[in-house]
Coordinates of C-alpha atoms in Angstrom, one line a residue:
M1 CA 73.6 136.7 115.5
A2 CA 74.5 133.0 116.1
G3 CA 71.0 132.0 114.9
G4 CA 71.5 133.9 111.6
L5 CA 74.9 132.4 111.0
K6 CA 73.5 128.9 111.6
A7 CA 70.6 129.6 109.2
G8 CA 73.0 130.9 106.6
F9 CA 75.2 127.8 107.0
V10 CA 72.2 125.5 106.6
R11 CA 71.1 127.4 103.4
L12 CA 74.6 127.1 102.0
M13 CA 74.7 123.4 102.7
D14 CA 71.3 123.0 101.0
Y15 CA 72.5 125.0 98.1
L16 CA 75.6 122.9 97.6
Q17 CA 73.6 119.7 97.9
D18 CA 71.0 120.7 95.3
P19 CA 71.0 118.1 92.5
Q20 CA 70.2 120.8 90.0
H21 CA 73.8 121.9 90.1
V22 CA 75.0 118.4 89.2
A23 CA 72.5 118.3 86.3
R24 CA 73.7 121.6 85.0
F25 CA 77.3 120.5 85.1
Q26 CA 76.3 117.3 83.2
R27 CA 74.5 119.3 80.5
L28 CA 77.5 121.7 80.3
C29 CA 79.7 118.6 79.6
G30 CA 77.4 117.1 77.0
V31 CA 75.3 114.6 79.0
R32 CA 71.6 114.7 78.3
E33 CA 68.7 112.4 79.4
T34 CA 66.4 110.9 76.8
E35 CA 62.7 111.7 76.8
P36 CA 60.2 109.0 77.9
R37 CA 58.4 107.1 75.1
D38 CA 55.0 108.8 75.8
K39 CA 56.6 112.2 75.2
L40 CA 58.0 111.0 71.9
R41 CA 54.6 110.4 70.4
N42 CA 53.7 113.9 71.3
G43 CA 56.5 115.3 69.2
A44 CA 59.3 115.6 71.8
P45 CA 62.7 114.5 70.4
S46 CA 64.5 111.6 72.0
A47 CA 66.9 108.8 71.6
R48 CA 66.3 105.7 69.6
H49 CA 65.4 103.1 72.2
G50 CA 65.6 100.2 69.9
D51 CA 69.3 100.6 69.2
V52 CA 70.6 101.0 72.7
Q53 CA 72.9 98.2 73.7
N54 CA 71.8 96.7 77.0
G55 CA 74.9 96.2 79.1
G56 CA 76.4 99.5 78.0
G57 CA 80.0 99.7 76.9
D58 CA 79.9 101.6 73.6
A59 CA 79.4 105.3 74.3
T60 CA 80.4 106.4 70.9
R61 CA 78.0 104.5 68.6
R62 CA 77.7 105.8 65.1
R63 CA 74.5 107.5 63.9
P64 CA 72.3 105.0 62.1
E65 CA 72.3 105.3 58.4
S66 CA 69.2 106.3 56.5
G67 CA 67.0 103.4 55.5
R68 CA 68.8 100.7 57.5
G69 CA 67.9 98.6 60.5
N70 CA 64.5 99.1 62.1
G71 CA 64.3 102.8 61.3
A72 CA 63.2 104.7 58.2
A73 CA 64.3 107.9 56.6
G74 CA 62.2 111.0 57.2
E75 CA 61.6 113.9 54.8
N76 CA 64.9 115.6 55.6
G77 CA 66.9 112.4 55.7
Q78 CA 66.8 111.9 59.5
V79 CA 66.4 108.4 60.9
L80 CA 63.1 107.5 62.4
D81 CA 62.4 104.5 64.7
K82 CA 59.5 102.1 64.3
D83 CA 57.1 104.6 66.0
G84 CA 58.1 107.4 63.6
V85 CA 60.2 109.3 66.1
E86 CA 63.5 110.9 65.2
A87 CA 66.5 108.9 66.5
Q88 CA 69.5 110.5 68.1
E89 CA 73.1 109.4 68.2
S90 CA 75.1 108.1 71.2
A91 CA 72.2 106.8 73.2
V92 CA 73.7 104.5 75.8
K93 CA 73.3 103.1 79.3
P94 CA 75.7 103.1 82.3
L95 CA 78.7 100.8 81.8
R96 CA 78.0 98.6 84.9
R97 CA 74.9 97.5 86.7
N98 CA 73.9 98.6 90.2
S99 CA 75.8 96.3 92.6
L100 CA 72.7 95.8 94.8
T101 CA 69.7 95.7 92.5
G102 CA 71.3 94.7 89.2
D103 CA 69.5 97.7 87.6
L104 CA 71.3 99.0 84.5
G105 CA 69.8 102.5 84.7
Q106 CA 68.2 104.8 82.2
E107 CA 69.5 105.8 78.8
F108 CA 71.3 109.0 78.2
I109 CA 72.9 110.9 75.4
I110 CA 76.6 111.7 75.1
D111 CA 77.3 114.9 73.1
N112 CA 81.0 115.3 74.0
K113 CA 82.8 112.0 73.6
F114 CA 86.2 113.5 74.8
L115 CA 84.8 114.6 78.1
F116 CA 83.0 111.3 78.5
Y117 CA 86.3 109.3 78.2
L118 CA 88.2 111.9 80.2
F119 CA 85.8 111.7 83.2
T120 CA 85.5 107.9 82.8
L121 CA 89.3 107.8 83.3
G122 CA 89.0 110.1 86.3
T123 CA 86.4 108.0 88.0
E124 CA 88.5 104.8 87.3
L125 CA 91.4 106.5 89.3
G126 CA 89.3 105.6 92.4
N127 CA 88.3 102.1 91.5
E128 CA 89.8 98.6 92.2
L129 CA 91.4 98.3 88.7
F130 CA 93.5 101.4 89.3
Y131 CA 94.6 100.3 92.8
I132 CA 95.6 96.8 91.8
S133 CA 97.7 98.3 89.0
F134 CA 99.1 101.5 90.4
F135 CA 100.3 100.4 93.9
P136 CA 102.1 97.3 92.6
F137 CA 103.7 99.2 89.7
F138 CA 105.1 101.7 92.1
M139 CA 106.3 99.0 94.5
W140 CA 108.1 97.0 91.8
N141 CA 109.5 99.8 89.6
V142 CA 109.8 103.1 91.5
D143 CA 110.0 103.2 95.3
A144 CA 108.9 100.6 97.9
Y145 CA 109.5 103.1 100.7
V146 CA 107.0 105.5 99.3
S147 CA 104.5 102.9 98.3
R148 CA 104.3 101.4 101.8
R149 CA 103.4 104.8 103.3
L150 CA 101.1 105.6 100.5
V151 CA 99.1 102.4 101.2
V152 CA 98.8 103.4 104.9
V153 CA 97.4 106.7 103.8
W154 CA 95.0 105.0 101.4
V155 CA 93.7 102.6 104.0
L156 CA 93.1 105.3 106.6
V157 CA 91.4 107.7 104.2
M158 CA 89.1 105.0 102.6
Y159 CA 88.3 103.4 106.0
L160 CA 87.3 106.7 107.6
G161 CA 85.4 107.8 104.6
Q162 CA 83.4 104.6 104.3
C163 CA 82.6 104.7 108.0
T164 CA 81.5 108.3 107.8
K165 CA 79.2 107.5 104.9
D166 CA 77.5 104.8 106.9
V167 CA 77.0 107.1 109.8
I168 CA 75.6 110.1 107.9
R169 CA 73.6 108.0 105.4
W170 CA 72.8 110.7 102.9
P171 CA 71.4 109.4 99.6
R172 CA 72.9 109.9 96.2
P173 CA 71.7 112.9 94.1
A174 CA 68.1 112.5 92.9
S175 CA 67.5 111.3 89.4
P176 CA 65.8 113.1 87.8
P177 CA 67.2 115.8 87.3
V178 CA 70.6 114.1 87.6
V179 CA 71.6 111.6 84.9
K180 CA 73.1 108.5 86.3
V181 CA 76.1 107.9 84.0
E182 CA 77.4 105.3 86.5
M183 CA 75.2 102.9 88.4
F184 CA 77.5 100.5 90.2
Y185 CA 77.8 102.5 93.5
N186 CA 74.4 104.0 93.3
S187 CA 73.1 101.9 96.3
E188 CA 75.9 103.3 98.6
Y189 CA 75.5 106.4 100.7
S190 CA 76.9 109.6 99.3
M191 CA 78.4 111.8 102.0
P192 CA 81.4 112.2 101.8
S193 CA 82.7 111.2 98.4
T194 CA 85.4 108.6 99.0
H195 CA 86.5 109.0 95.4
A196 CA 87.2 112.7 96.2
M197 CA 89.0 111.6 99.4
S198 CA 91.3 109.1 97.6
G199 CA 91.7 111.5 94.7
T200 CA 93.0 114.1 97.1
A201 CA 95.0 112.0 99.5
I202 CA 96.9 109.8 97.0
P203 CA 98.3 112.4 94.7
L204 CA 99.0 114.9 97.5
S205 CA 100.7 112.2 99.6
L206 CA 102.6 111.0 96.6
F207 CA 103.9 114.6 96.1
L208 CA 104.8 115.1 99.8
L209 CA 106.5 111.7 100.1
T210 CA 108.6 112.0 96.9
Y211 CA 109.5 115.7 96.9
R212 CA 113.1 116.1 98.2
R213 CA 113.4 112.3 98.2
W214 CA 113.5 112.4 94.4
E215 CA 114.9 115.1 92.3
Y216 CA 112.2 116.7 90.1
P217 CA 110.7 120.2 89.7
M218 CA 108.3 121.1 92.5
L219 CA 106.0 122.9 90.2
L220 CA 105.7 119.7 88.0
G221 CA 104.8 117.5 90.9
L222 CA 102.3 119.9 92.4
S223 CA 100.6 120.5 89.1
L224 CA 100.2 116.8 88.5
A225 CA 98.8 116.3 92.0
I226 CA 96.3 119.2 91.6
S227 CA 95.2 118.0 88.1
W228 CA 94.7 114.4 89.4
C229 CA 92.6 115.7 92.3
V230 CA 90.5 118.0 90.1
L231 CA 89.9 115.2 87.5
V232 CA 88.7 112.7 90.1
C233 CA 86.5 115.1 92.0
S234 CA 84.8 116.6 88.9
S235 CA 84.3 113.1 87.4
R236 CA 82.1 112.1 90.3
I237 CA 79.8 115.1 89.6
Y238 CA 79.8 114.2 85.9
M239 CA 78.8 110.6 86.7
G240 CA 75.9 111.9 88.7
M241 CA 77.2 110.1 91.8
H242 CA 77.8 113.1 94.1
S243 CA 76.6 116.6 94.9
I244 CA 79.0 119.5 95.1
L245 CA 78.8 119.3 98.9
D246 CA 79.8 115.6 98.9
I247 CA 82.9 116.5 96.9
I248 CA 83.9 119.5 99.1
A249 CA 83.4 117.5 102.2
G250 CA 85.5 114.6 100.9
F251 CA 88.3 117.0 99.8
L252 CA 88.4 118.8 103.2
F253 CA 88.0 115.5 105.2
S254 CA 91.0 114.0 103.3
L255 CA 93.1 117.1 104.1
L256 CA 92.2 116.8 107.8
I257 CA 93.2 113.1 107.8
L258 CA 96.5 113.9 106.1
L259 CA 97.2 116.7 108.6
V260 CA 96.6 114.4 111.6
F261 CA 98.3 111.2 110.4
S262 CA 101.1 112.3 108.1
P263 CA 103.5 112.9 111.0
A264 CA 102.8 109.3 112.2
L265 CA 103.6 107.6 108.9
E266 CA 107.2 107.1 109.9
I267 CA 106.2 105.6 113.2
I268 CA 103.6 103.3 111.6
D269 CA 105.9 102.1 108.9
T270 CA 108.8 101.4 111.3
F271 CA 106.6 99.5 113.7
N272 CA 105.2 97.4 110.9
R273 CA 108.7 96.4 109.7
T274 CA 110.6 96.0 112.9
H275 CA 108.4 95.2 115.9
P276 CA 108.4 91.5 116.9
Y277 CA 104.7 91.5 117.5
A278 CA 103.8 93.5 114.4
P279 CA 102.2 90.6 112.5
L280 CA 99.8 89.8 115.3
I281 CA 98.9 93.4 115.9
I282 CA 98.5 94.2 112.2
I283 CA 96.0 91.3 111.7
S284 CA 94.1 92.0 114.9
L285 CA 93.9 95.8 114.2
H286 CA 92.6 95.5 110.7
V287 CA 90.1 92.8 111.5
G288 CA 88.9 94.7 114.6
L289 CA 88.5 97.9 112.6
G290 CA 86.3 96.1 110.1
L291 CA 84.1 94.4 112.7
F292 CA 83.7 97.7 114.5
S293 CA 82.5 99.6 111.5
F294 CA 80.1 97.3 109.7
T295 CA 76.7 98.4 111.0
L296 CA 74.8 98.7 107.7
D297 CA 71.0 98.8 107.6
T298 CA 71.1 97.2 104.2
W299 CA 73.8 95.5 102.1
S300 CA 75.8 97.6 99.6
T301 CA 79.3 97.5 98.2
S302 CA 80.5 99.7 101.1
R303 CA 81.1 96.8 103.5
G304 CA 82.9 94.6 101.1
D305 CA 85.0 97.5 99.7
T306 CA 86.0 98.5 103.3
A307 CA 87.0 94.9 104.1
Q308 CA 88.9 94.7 100.8
I309 CA 90.9 97.8 101.6
L310 CA 91.6 96.7 105.2
G311 CA 92.7 93.2 103.9
S312 CA 95.0 94.7 101.3
G313 CA 96.5 97.1 103.8
A314 CA 97.1 94.2 106.3
G315 CA 98.7 92.0 103.6
I316 CA 101.1 94.8 102.5
A317 CA 102.0 95.6 106.1
L318 CA 102.8 92.0 106.8
A319 CA 104.8 91.8 103.6
S320 CA 106.9 94.8 104.7
H321 CA 107.7 93.0 108.0
I322 CA 108.8 89.9 106.1
N323 CA 110.8 91.9 103.6
Y324 CA 112.7 93.8 106.4
H325 CA 113.8 90.5 108.0
L326 CA 114.8 88.9 104.6
G327 CA 116.5 92.0 103.3
L328 CA 114.2 92.2 100.3
L329 CA 113.5 95.6 98.7
P330 CA 115.7 97.5 101.2
D331 CA 115.4 101.2 101.5
P332 CA 118.4 103.2 100.1
P333 CA 120.6 104.8 102.8
A334 CA 120.0 108.5 103.6
S335 CA 123.4 109.3 102.2
V336 CA 122.3 108.8 98.6
L337 CA 119.2 111.0 98.9
P338 CA 117.8 112.7 97.0
L339 CA 117.4 110.0 94.4
Q340 CA 117.9 110.8 90.7
P341 CA 115.3 109.5 88.2
P342 CA 116.9 107.1 85.8
S343 CA 117.3 107.8 82.1
F344 CA 114.3 106.4 80.2
T345 CA 115.8 103.9 77.8
L346 CA 114.0 101.2 75.8
S347 CA 115.6 98.5 78.0
L348 CA 114.4 100.2 81.2
I349 CA 110.9 100.7 79.8
G350 CA 110.8 97.1 78.7
L351 CA 112.0 95.8 82.1
C352 CA 109.4 97.9 83.9
L353 CA 106.6 96.6 81.6
L354 CA 107.8 93.0 82.0
R355 CA 107.8 93.3 85.8
F356 CA 104.4 94.9 85.7
L357 CA 102.8 92.3 83.3
L358 CA 104.3 89.3 85.1
G359 CA 103.4 90.7 88.5
V360 CA 99.8 91.6 87.6
I361 CA 99.3 88.1 86.2
I362 CA 100.5 86.6 89.5
L363 CA 98.2 88.9 91.4
L364 CA 95.2 88.2 89.2
A365 CA 95.8 84.5 89.5
T366 CA 96.1 84.8 93.2
R367 CA 92.8 86.6 93.5
A368 CA 91.0 84.1 91.2
V369 CA 92.4 81.0 93.1
M370 CA 91.8 82.4 96.5
K371 CA 88.3 83.6 95.6
A372 CA 87.4 80.1 94.2
L373 CA 88.6 78.5 97.3
T374 CA 87.5 80.9 100.0
I375 CA 83.8 81.5 99.1
P376 CA 82.7 77.8 99.1
L377 CA 84.7 77.1 102.2
V378 CA 83.2 80.0 104.2
C379 CA 79.7 79.2 102.9
W380 CA 80.2 75.6 104.1
L381 CA 81.5 76.7 107.5
F382 CA 78.5 79.0 108.2
G383 CA 75.9 76.8 106.5
I384 CA 75.0 79.4 103.8
P385 CA 74.0 78.1 100.3
S386 CA 76.7 78.8 97.7
N387 CA 74.8 78.0 94.6
D388 CA 74.1 81.8 94.1
V389 CA 77.5 83.4 94.8
R390 CA 76.2 86.9 94.5
K391 CA 73.6 86.4 97.2
A392 CA 76.0 84.4 99.4
R393 CA 78.5 87.2 99.3
Q394 CA 75.9 89.6 100.7
H395 CA 76.0 87.7 104.1
M396 CA 78.4 89.4 106.5
E397 CA 79.7 85.9 107.6
V398 CA 80.8 85.2 104.0
E399 CA 81.8 88.7 102.8
L400 CA 84.2 89.7 105.5
P401 CA 86.3 86.5 105.6
Y402 CA 86.3 86.3 101.8
R403 CA 87.4 89.9 101.3
Y404 CA 90.0 89.8 104.1
I405 CA 91.6 86.4 103.0
V406 CA 91.5 87.1 99.3
Y407 CA 92.8 90.6 99.3
G408 CA 95.1 90.1 102.3
T409 CA 96.8 87.4 100.2
V410 CA 96.9 89.7 97.2
G411 CA 98.5 92.5 99.2
L412 CA 101.0 90.0 100.7
N413 CA 102.0 88.7 97.3
A414 CA 102.3 92.2 95.8
L415 CA 105.0 93.4 98.2
F416 CA 106.6 90.0 99.1
L417 CA 106.1 87.1 96.8
V418 CA 106.3 89.0 93.5
P419 CA 109.5 90.9 94.4
F420 CA 110.9 87.7 95.8
L421 CA 110.3 85.9 92.5
F422 CA 111.7 88.9 90.6
A423 CA 114.9 88.7 92.7
Y424 CA 115.1 85.0 92.2
V425 CA 115.0 85.3 88.4
G426 CA 117.1 88.4 88.2
L427 CA 114.4 91.0 87.3
L428 CA 115.1 93.3 90.3

């Protein structure tokens, strides 16, 4: 009986991990691979290789006009390439190169442009650009109380997810049959999907932390959280980065982490803000977690991303301690809860956009300056050549201090320096 259940469970896991399911989903959503050149000469249709833009970026290129460029018009007006093969529209390559090998990947065809842009948006909800925009905007314009706890959840979920990846070490879905619409994270391990984890934890935590603290319809908040989660999770299958099993495991793992740590968020936040030894413990804990986890057999973006997340979390936790003692961004008293959303006027929207634009400029400038100072300094300290920054950053001695210092400073400035400047010039 037990042996049969175990065998059935193994078969289910193998079924959910089958890359053919990913390929079917991609074809259903309008993603097709191009045929190799040797098949083209045998009459198989494919994309026009000569017109694909190396470096990606334009997934909606127009169909070439008859008689122009390197192609020629066929009998029915179709465009032929220089080998006499019919060209197809929308042949592109992934938007970003593989972070380890620099490989740009193979060409593919986009038949449904709307889904391509939709799932590109979904996958960006788990990337650095989103984090460096969303968390600060929420801090400066909505609710610093919620944002502090949300960052704690994000750090926990992403740290545990990245560590689990490096322990299990399952590869990405095989290509073929999967089309790699994204290549940047292709060198990382696959199980579980940290995009699915963050795409579950962030919207669900946002709903749990704001419901009853702010007045809004429960159905609206829950619907937005579910839609956010579904979009991020399905986008990773569309991009060819994860199997169905990776997504399910990431979703369930994220729920487990929330179940265990949500009751402790109040304790963690209060400690970070009020305990006299909080700064020392915050720095020691975040650095220690990073050193404990980095046991990669080969370099990938995983180690740097984990250090970046830990550094950002440490910087924001330190900023919350400073803010508490300076009385900056104080939490509203319990007597005024639940909070009422303000009326959306042009002046309010303009003020929020002004805070966001000025704040992001400060954060981007902070990151650029700290990066320019930190990498050469760390390379000099450890005797590592800095002429090739990309290779230098793959050394653990460079990557960890660089990520911690740069993003720790960015996190500190996001919750302390930027609000302090806003208060000084009257923007808060």
